[in-house]
Structures are given as C-alpha cells and as structure tokens.
mmCIF file of C-alpha atoms in Angstrom:
data_model
loop_
_atom_site.group_PDB
_atom_site.id
_atom_site.type_symbol
_atom_site.label_atom_id
_atom_site.label_comp_id
_atom_site.label_asym_id
_atom_site.label_seq_id
_atom_site.Cartn_x
_atom_site.Cartn_y
_atom_site.Cartn_z
ATOM 1 C CA MET W 288 0.000 0.000 0.000
ATOM 2 C CA THR W 289 2.885 2.408 0.643
ATOM 3 C CA PHE W 290 3.943 1.956 -2.979
ATOM 4 C CA PHE W 291 0.563 3.273 -4.141
ATOM 5 C CA ASN W 292 0.744 6.150 -1.650
ATOM 6 C CA SER W 293 4.090 7.182 -3.107
ATOM 7 C CA LEU W 294 2.577 7.167 -6.611
ATOM 8 C CA ILE W 295 -0.464 9.167 -5.551
ATOM 9 C CA HIS W 296 1.331 11.645 -3.282
ATOM 10 C CA GLY W 297 4.764 11.525 -4.941
ATOM 11 C CA ASP W 298 5.287 15.254 -5.428
ATOM 12 C CA LYS W 299 4.300 16.089 -1.861
ATOM 13 C CA LEU W 300 6.477 13.316 -0.410
ATOM 14 C CA THR W 301 9.440 14.438 -2.529
ATOM 15 C CA GLU W 302 9.045 18.027 -1.416
ATOM 16 C CA PHE W 303 8.660 16.938 2.199
ATOM 17 C CA MET W 304 11.499 14.410 2.426
ATOM 18 C CA ILE W 305 14.106 15.921 0.097
ATOM 19 C CA GLU W 306 13.456 19.647 0.222
ATOM 20 C CA GLY W 307 12.466 19.642 3.905
ATOM 21 C CA HIS W 308 9.187 21.484 3.379
ATOM 22 C CA ASN W 309 5.720 20.191 4.249
ATOM 23 C CA PRO W 310 3.393 21.489 1.501
ATOM 24 C CA ASP W 311 0.330 20.785 3.672
ATOM 25 C CA ALA W 312 1.595 22.748 6.699
ATOM 26 C CA ARG W 313 0.290 26.171 5.704
ATOM 27 C CA GLN W 314 -3.356 25.644 4.837
ATOM 28 C CA LYS W 315 -6.721 26.644 6.139
ATOM 29 C CA LEU W 316 -8.492 24.054 8.235
ATOM 30 C CA SER W 317 -10.700 21.699 6.266
ATOM 31 C CA ALA W 318 -14.433 21.499 6.950
ATOM 32 C CA SER W 319 -14.034 18.113 8.646
ATOM 33 C CA ASP W 320 -11.276 19.497 10.904
ATOM 34 C CA VAL W 321 -13.415 22.497 11.842
ATOM 35 C CA ASN W 322 -16.406 20.277 12.647
ATOM 36 C CA ALA W 323 -14.328 17.919 14.799
ATOM 37 C CA LEU W 324 -12.717 20.802 16.698
ATOM 38 C CA ARG W 325 -16.031 22.626 17.100
ATOM 39 C CA GLN W 326 -17.595 19.566 18.725
ATOM 40 C CA ALA W 327 -14.706 19.349 21.214
ATOM 41 C CA MET W 328 -14.792 23.055 22.120
ATOM 42 C CA ARG W 329 -16.859 24.405 24.980
ATOM 43 C CA THR W 330 -19.598 26.989 24.503
ATOM 44 C CA GLY W 331 -18.139 30.476 24.108
ATOM 45 C CA GLU W 332 -14.575 29.336 23.445
ATOM 46 C CA THR W 333 -12.687 30.921 20.578
ATOM 47 C CA LEU W 334 -9.814 29.559 18.547
ATOM 48 C CA ARG W 335 -6.587 31.461 19.290
ATOM 49 C CA ALA W 336 -4.084 29.528 17.142
ATOM 50 C CA TYR W 337 -3.703 26.287 15.237
ATOM 51 C CA ALA W 338 -0.988 24.290 13.502
ATOM 52 C CA LEU W 339 -0.967 21.528 10.904
ATOM 53 C CA GLY W 340 1.767 18.909 10.660
ATOM 54 C CA ARG W 341 2.611 15.231 10.874
ATOM 55 C CA VAL W 342 2.517 13.010 13.954
ATOM 56 C CA VAL W 343 4.854 10.013 14.082
ATOM 57 C CA MET W 344 3.006 6.732 13.478
ATOM 58 C CA SER W 345 -0.289 8.606 13.153
ATOM 59 C CA GLY W 346 -0.155 10.760 10.026
ATOM 60 C CA ARG W 347 -1.670 14.197 9.614
ATOM 61 C CA GLY W 348 -2.216 16.191 12.787
ATOM 62 C CA VAL W 349 -4.029 19.379 13.787
ATOM 63 C CA TRP W 350 -3.389 21.181 17.079
ATOM 64 C CA ALA W 351 -5.638 24.039 18.154
ATOM 65 C CA VAL W 352 -5.312 26.421 21.107
ATOM 66 C CA THR W 353 -8.345 27.970 22.813
ATOM 67 C CA GLU W 354 -8.540 30.001 26.042
ATOM 68 C CA GLN W 355 -9.056 26.874 28.142
ATOM 69 C CA GLN W 356 -7.544 23.898 26.332
ATOM 70 C CA VAL W 357 -5.343 22.507 23.590
ATOM 71 C CA LEU W 358 -7.158 20.237 21.154
ATOM 72 C CA MET W 359 -5.255 17.536 19.243
ATOM 73 C CA LEU W 360 -6.771 15.895 16.194
ATOM 74 C CA GLU W 361 -4.665 13.082 14.737
ATOM 75 C CA ALA W 362 -5.431 10.970 11.682
ATOM 76 C CA GLY W 363 -4.513 7.703 13.429
ATOM 77 C CA GLN W 364 -6.780 8.254 16.444
ATOM 78 C CA GLU W 365 -10.492 8.464 16.971
ATOM 79 C CA GLY W 366 -11.829 11.777 18.215
ATOM 80 C CA VAL W 367 -10.101 14.834 19.584
ATOM 81 C CA GLN W 368 -7.741 14.682 22.549
ATOM 82 C CA ARG W 369 -8.080 17.562 25.041
ATOM 83 C CA ILE W 370 -5.437 18.978 27.360
ATOM 84 C CA GLU W 371 -6.427 21.714 29.786
ATOM 85 C CA ILE W 372 -4.222 24.826 29.714
ATOM 86 C CA HIS W 373 -3.479 24.586 33.455
ATOM 87 C CA GLN W 374 -2.060 21.063 32.891
ATOM 88 C CA LEU W 375 0.558 22.251 30.375
ATOM 89 C CA GLU W 376 4.088 22.362 31.722
ATOM 90 C CA HIS W 377 5.971 23.522 28.627
ATOM 91 C CA PHE W 378 5.567 24.230 24.910
ATOM 92 C CA GLU W 379 8.444 24.449 22.462
ATOM 93 C CA ALA W 380 8.811 24.968 18.742
ATOM 94 C CA VAL W 381 12.192 24.078 17.242
ATOM 95 C CA ARG W 382 13.291 24.307 13.624
ATOM 96 C CA GLY W 383 14.205 20.922 12.186
ATOM 97 C CA ARG W 384 14.863 19.178 8.903
ATOM 98 C CA PHE W 385 11.199 18.953 7.897
ATOM 99 C CA GLY W 386 10.006 22.332 9.169
ATOM 100 C CA HIS W 387 9.293 23.143 12.793
ATOM 101 C CA THR W 388 8.703 20.501 15.439
ATOM 102 C CA VAL W 389 6.259 21.499 18.175
ATOM 103 C CA ARG W 390 6.171 19.736 21.544
ATOM 104 C CA ILE W 391 3.837 19.959 24.497
ATOM 105 C CA THR W 392 4.869 18.543 27.855
ATOM 106 C CA THR W 393 2.090 17.757 30.279
ATOM 107 C CA GLN W 394 2.140 15.588 33.405
ATOM 108 C CA GLY W 395 5.364 13.845 32.414
ATOM 109 C CA ARG W 396 4.174 13.061 28.890
ATOM 110 C CA THR W 397 5.372 14.723 25.694
ATOM 111 C CA HIS W 398 3.272 15.138 22.562
ATOM 112 C CA SER W 399 5.018 16.215 19.368
ATOM 113 C CA MET W 400 4.238 17.086 15.775
ATOM 114 C CA TYR W 401 6.752 17.819 13.006
ATOM 115 C CA GLY W 402 6.556 19.507 9.619
ATOM 116 C CA VAL W 403 4.763 22.568 11.035
ATOM 117 C CA ASP W 404 4.875 25.974 9.346
ATOM 118 C CA ALA W 405 7.100 28.491 11.172
ATOM 119 C CA GLU W 406 4.464 31.241 11.358
ATOM 120 C CA LEU W 407 1.757 28.914 12.677
ATOM 121 C CA ALA W 408 4.185 27.473 15.250
ATOM 122 C CA HIS W 409 5.092 31.002 16.353
ATOM 123 C CA ALA W 410 1.399 31.930 16.626
ATOM 124 C CA MET W 411 0.872 28.921 18.926
ATOM 125 C CA GLN W 412 3.832 29.984 21.064
ATOM 126 C CA VAL W 413 2.495 33.533 21.382
ATOM 127 C CA ALA W 414 -1.033 32.334 22.236
ATOM 128 C CA LEU W 415 0.219 29.936 24.912
ATOM 129 C CA THR W 416 2.581 32.536 26.388
ATOM 130 C CA GLU W 417 -0.342 34.949 26.708
ATOM 131 C CA LEU W 418 -2.229 32.227 28.581
ATOM 132 C CA GLY W 419 0.623 31.842 31.085
ATOM 133 C CA VAL W 420 2.293 28.707 29.711
ATOM 134 C CA LYS W 421 6.086 28.543 29.566
ATOM 135 C CA ALA W 422 6.676 28.516 25.799
ATOM 136 C CA THR W 423 9.741 28.864 23.569
ATOM 137 C CA PHE W 424 10.233 29.342 19.830
ATOM 138 C CA GLU W 425 13.503 28.723 17.996
ATOM 139 C CA ASN W 426 13.944 29.501 14.315
ATOM 140 C CA LYS W 427 17.655 28.936 13.797
ATOM 141 C CA PRO W 428 18.862 25.856 11.909
ATOM 142 C CA ALA W 429 20.292 22.985 13.895
ATOM 143 C CA LEU W 430 24.042 22.450 13.631
ATOM 144 C CA GLY W 431 25.234 18.886 13.507
ATOM 145 C CA THR W 432 28.737 17.460 13.133
ATOM 146 C CA LEU W 433 28.226 16.905 9.405
ATOM 147 C CA TRP W 434 27.250 20.550 8.904
ATOM 148 C CA ALA W 435 30.422 21.746 10.672
ATOM 149 C CA ALA W 436 32.574 19.660 8.307
ATOM 150 C CA TYR W 437 31.271 21.581 5.267
ATOM 151 C CA SER W 438 30.913 25.042 6.791
ATOM 152 C CA GLY W 439 34.496 26.181 6.187
ATOM 153 C CA PRO W 440 35.605 28.687 3.561
ATOM 154 C CA HIS W 441 34.598 27.891 0.003
ATOM 155 C CA PRO W 442 37.261 27.657 -2.727
#
C-alpha cells in the first residue's frame, strides 16, 4: 500500500522528504477538521491559534489552542484529545529538517508534531505565552557534526 501512496502523493512526499518542506503545513483548516474541533470546544470558546503537521506513526495532525484547552486531532486516532491549559508544563517549537517541530509537555508526557509551518508554530507559542504557559520558539537551523565539516571557507 505504501507503494501506491508514493505514486499518488509523490510530489508532496518528494518536497517533504528531500526539500524539507511540508506542503500541507500552511493551509486553512478543512471542513471536517473544523467540525471535529467545534464539537470538542466548549460553549463560548474561541480559537486562538492552530498548527498543521505530521505526527509520528499517526499521520496528519491538527493542534488548536483555545482560552481553556489545547485540542489535538490526529489521523490515526479516533476523536479529539483535550489537554487543559493549566495542565501544560511547557511548549516548544524548534526548527528541524522537515520544518518546525512542536512539543507539548504535560504531566510527564510529551506530545510532538513535526513539519509545522514556522508562522503557525510562532502563533501557537504567542497564544500559549499569553495564557501563562512557559513557551519557547527557535527559528535557527540545527548544527550537527556533518554541517560543521562543510561550513568552512569555500574555494
């Protein structure tokens, strides 16, 4: 089945894996995403920020921040997972090979999503900081040992 997926979604997978850019990261929420999130939200809550990306072993993911909770919608799971804002210990967004990776730490457990657009990740960080959550955003490229070997002066 993965062979057929690569034929159907070949251009997107090539752009994602080789160029390091998730073409689906900067989109509006689909109608099905909006309906699922709306059902999980409480009356009177408003959406403050959202991010689209990929969740390991689950597929496409949507995270949304409201005044009272973070909602996580993952393709590999049924329903929307809720985390109350007061339960969040830390949020971080770090630039990686496939876009930004966002992580939420809550009660000793870490949730992460990669391939997130930088502006949407930054909007999540700002929204959570305004709600009193310790949140960081890093937009500089990671330096590994291989990068240092080729970063000298060019001939």
